[in-house]
């Protein structure tokens, strides 16, 4: 009985992420599972820049929690905003999103295979001009055919002033990751 219990505990410990431990990459206060470093899909496995400014981790857990509570009050669907662009951007510069593989994610998600998909979430009531489009999603198939979904496509080339969360989805040659980034347009 003791051996079975010990085996079960070891198996459970091997499959459960630990919140904080030595060697955990930023954000160190988020879940981390070293054998599957990209499994949480919180943006550790690729680097990004917006408007030429680096996307950086929100380093202090207390700051993350304060921003998390504020963002969730505005939009309850937004979660895991661990990243930010520190300097305010112009409305046109914010439209330039670049991604690249990093050392942690390279072996797991691979090099970028397509342009990143960016979903823009205004935080200050900004109204964005958009068109509704039908798009095929080749990664989801029914009866061998790509599914079709409706999406809103931004119909402007600049953003009005205010706060935003950009959800960036990185499509690599091996897998994918996502990074939610807080930024301000001046």
Short mmCIF file of C-alpha atoms in Angstrom, two decimals:
data_model
loop_
_atom_site.label_atom_id
_atom_site.label_comp_id
_atom_site.label_asym_id
_atom_site.label_seq_id
_atom_site.Cartn_x
_atom_site.Cartn_y
_atom_site.Cartn_z
CA UNK A 1 0.00 0.00 0.00
CA UNK A 2 2.79 2.45 0.93
CA UNK A 3 4.58 1.91 -2.40
CA UNK A 4 1.37 2.51 -4.40
CA UNK A 5 0.67 5.70 -2.48
CA UNK A 6 4.24 6.93 -2.97
CA UNK A 7 4.00 6.19 -6.70
CA UNK A 8 0.69 8.06 -6.94
CA UNK A 9 2.11 11.08 -5.11
CA UNK A 10 5.19 11.13 -7.36
CA UNK A 11 3.02 10.83 -10.48
CA UNK A 12 0.78 13.66 -9.27
CA UNK A 13 3.76 15.88 -8.41
CA UNK A 14 5.22 15.27 -11.87
CA UNK A 15 2.04 16.39 -13.61
CA UNK A 16 1.06 19.41 -11.48
CA UNK A 17 2.67 22.78 -12.22
CA UNK A 18 4.29 24.50 -9.28
CA UNK A 19 3.54 28.20 -8.85
CA UNK A 20 7.03 29.41 -7.93
CA UNK A 21 10.34 27.64 -7.81
CA UNK A 22 13.94 28.24 -8.72
CA UNK A 23 14.52 28.58 -12.43
CA UNK A 24 10.98 29.65 -13.27
CA UNK A 25 11.11 32.10 -16.19
CA UNK A 26 9.24 35.41 -16.02
CA UNK A 27 6.61 35.88 -14.82
CA UNK A 28 7.96 33.87 -11.90
CA UNK A 29 4.65 34.12 -9.99
CA UNK A 30 2.69 32.31 -12.74
CA UNK A 31 2.29 28.54 -13.11
CA UNK A 32 5.30 26.75 -14.60
CA UNK A 33 5.88 23.18 -15.68
CA UNK A 34 9.47 22.74 -16.83
CA UNK A 35 8.83 19.63 -18.93
CA UNK A 36 6.17 21.45 -20.99
CA UNK A 37 7.28 25.09 -20.75
CA UNK A 38 4.72 26.45 -23.22
CA UNK A 39 1.69 24.51 -21.95
CA UNK A 40 0.29 27.46 -19.97
CA UNK A 41 0.13 29.59 -23.17
CA UNK A 42 0.81 32.84 -21.34
CA UNK A 43 3.44 34.20 -23.70
CA UNK A 44 6.72 32.89 -22.31
CA UNK A 45 7.59 31.05 -25.50
CA UNK A 46 7.97 33.97 -27.93
CA UNK A 47 9.09 37.58 -27.85
CA UNK A 48 7.09 40.49 -29.23
CA UNK A 49 7.32 44.19 -29.86
CA UNK A 50 4.56 46.70 -30.54
CA UNK A 51 5.34 49.94 -32.30
CA UNK A 52 9.03 49.14 -32.02
CA UNK A 53 8.79 48.98 -28.21
CA UNK A 54 9.61 45.71 -26.45
CA UNK A 55 6.85 43.79 -24.72
CA UNK A 56 8.05 43.26 -21.15
CA UNK A 57 6.80 41.18 -18.26
CA UNK A 58 4.91 42.79 -15.39
CA UNK A 59 7.56 41.76 -12.88
CA UNK A 60 5.97 42.40 -9.48
CA UNK A 61 3.14 40.08 -8.55
CA UNK A 62 1.43 42.86 -6.57
CA UNK A 63 1.43 45.12 -9.67
CA UNK A 64 0.13 42.25 -11.79
CA UNK A 65 -2.68 41.61 -9.29
CA UNK A 66 -3.65 45.31 -9.16
CA UNK A 67 -3.77 45.54 -12.96
CA UNK A 68 -5.52 42.17 -13.22
CA UNK A 69 -8.31 43.31 -10.89
CA UNK A 70 -8.70 46.60 -12.78
CA UNK A 71 -8.75 44.92 -16.21
CA UNK A 72 -11.22 42.22 -15.08
CA UNK A 73 -13.54 44.92 -13.73
CA UNK A 74 -13.58 46.54 -17.21
CA UNK A 75 -13.70 43.29 -19.21
CA UNK A 76 -14.29 40.04 -17.27
CA UNK A 77 -13.22 37.97 -20.30
CA UNK A 78 -9.63 39.21 -20.22
CA UNK A 79 -7.24 37.07 -18.22
CA UNK A 80 -3.56 36.43 -17.78
CA UNK A 81 -2.32 39.88 -18.79
CA UNK A 82 1.27 39.32 -17.64
CA UNK A 83 2.89 41.62 -20.21
CA UNK A 84 3.06 45.33 -20.98
CA UNK A 85 4.56 47.99 -23.21
CA UNK A 86 5.91 50.55 -20.76
CA UNK A 87 6.00 53.66 -22.96
CA UNK A 88 2.82 55.10 -24.54
CA UNK A 89 2.58 54.62 -28.30
CA UNK A 90 1.10 56.70 -31.08
CA UNK A 91 -2.12 55.33 -32.57
CA UNK A 92 -0.41 54.35 -35.82
CA UNK A 93 2.70 52.83 -34.16
CA UNK A 94 0.48 50.53 -32.06
CA UNK A 95 -0.59 48.81 -35.26
CA UNK A 96 2.93 47.38 -35.82
CA UNK A 97 3.15 44.04 -33.98
CA UNK A 98 6.23 41.87 -34.49
CA UNK A 99 6.97 38.42 -33.04
CA UNK A 100 9.97 36.12 -32.98
CA UNK A 101 10.91 32.79 -31.47
CA UNK A 102 12.88 32.93 -28.22
CA UNK A 103 15.29 30.48 -26.59
CA UNK A 104 12.64 28.95 -24.32
CA UNK A 105 9.98 28.46 -26.98
CA UNK A 106 12.07 27.76 -30.06
CA UNK A 107 12.24 23.98 -29.53
CA UNK A 108 8.58 23.81 -28.50
CA UNK A 109 6.67 26.25 -30.73
CA UNK A 110 9.21 26.78 -33.49
CA UNK A 111 9.74 29.67 -35.86
CA UNK A 112 6.78 31.87 -36.84
CA UNK A 113 4.77 30.32 -39.67
CA UNK A 114 2.35 33.19 -40.19
CA UNK A 115 1.76 36.75 -39.14
CA UNK A 116 0.55 36.95 -35.56
CA UNK A 117 -3.19 37.18 -34.97
CA UNK A 118 -3.95 40.17 -32.80
CA UNK A 119 -7.21 40.80 -30.99
CA UNK A 120 -7.55 44.35 -29.69
CA UNK A 121 -9.53 44.97 -26.50
CA UNK A 122 -10.18 48.68 -25.73
CA UNK A 123 -10.25 49.43 -22.01
CA UNK A 124 -11.50 53.04 -22.00
CA UNK A 125 -14.67 52.81 -24.09
CA UNK A 126 -12.94 53.55 -27.42
CA UNK A 127 -15.04 52.71 -30.47
CA UNK A 128 -13.14 50.93 -33.23
CA UNK A 129 -14.34 50.77 -36.82
CA UNK A 130 -14.57 47.16 -37.95
CA UNK A 131 -16.08 45.06 -40.69
CA UNK A 132 -17.64 41.65 -40.15
CA UNK A 133 -16.02 38.94 -42.22
CA UNK A 134 -16.44 35.20 -42.64
CA UNK A 135 -13.12 33.37 -42.41
CA UNK A 136 -12.14 29.74 -42.85
CA UNK A 137 -10.25 28.15 -39.98
CA UNK A 138 -8.05 25.39 -41.39
CA UNK A 139 -7.05 24.15 -37.95
CA UNK A 140 -10.63 23.09 -37.15
CA UNK A 141 -12.30 20.73 -39.61
CA UNK A 142 -15.71 19.11 -39.88
CA UNK A 143 -16.22 16.32 -42.42
CA UNK A 144 -12.83 17.21 -43.88
CA UNK A 145 -13.75 20.85 -44.50
CA UNK A 146 -12.40 23.92 -42.72
CA UNK A 147 -14.92 25.52 -40.40
CA UNK A 148 -16.07 29.06 -41.06
CA UNK A 149 -16.50 31.65 -38.35
CA UNK A 150 -17.35 35.30 -38.15
CA UNK A 151 -14.72 37.81 -37.08
CA UNK A 152 -14.53 41.56 -36.79
CA UNK A 153 -11.65 42.97 -38.81
CA UNK A 154 -10.30 46.37 -37.86
CA UNK A 155 -11.15 48.92 -40.57
CA UNK A 156 -8.83 51.72 -39.46
CA UNK A 157 -5.07 52.14 -39.48
CA UNK A 158 -4.69 54.01 -36.21
CA UNK A 159 -6.06 53.61 -32.71
CA UNK A 160 -7.67 56.36 -30.62
CA UNK A 161 -6.00 57.33 -27.32
CA UNK A 162 -6.57 55.16 -24.26
CA UNK A 163 -5.69 51.83 -22.70
CA UNK A 164 -5.79 48.51 -24.56
CA UNK A 165 -5.02 44.86 -24.13
CA UNK A 166 -3.60 43.22 -27.23
CA UNK A 167 -3.99 39.43 -27.31
CA UNK A 168 -1.23 38.22 -29.63
CA UNK A 169 -1.42 34.66 -30.93
CA UNK A 170 1.89 33.31 -32.21
CA UNK A 171 1.66 30.50 -34.76
CA UNK A 172 4.90 28.54 -34.82
CA UNK A 173 6.01 25.66 -36.99
CA UNK A 174 5.55 23.24 -34.07
CA UNK A 175 2.82 24.74 -31.87
CA UNK A 176 1.35 28.05 -30.72
CA UNK A 177 1.41 30.44 -27.78
CA UNK A 178 -0.45 33.59 -26.80
CA UNK A 179 0.57 36.75 -25.00
CA UNK A 180 -1.84 39.35 -23.59
CA UNK A 181 -0.23 42.78 -23.43
CA UNK A 182 -1.33 45.97 -21.68
CA UNK A 183 -0.48 49.19 -23.51
CA UNK A 184 -1.47 52.82 -23.76
CA UNK A 185 -2.02 54.87 -26.91
CA UNK A 186 -1.38 58.59 -26.49
#
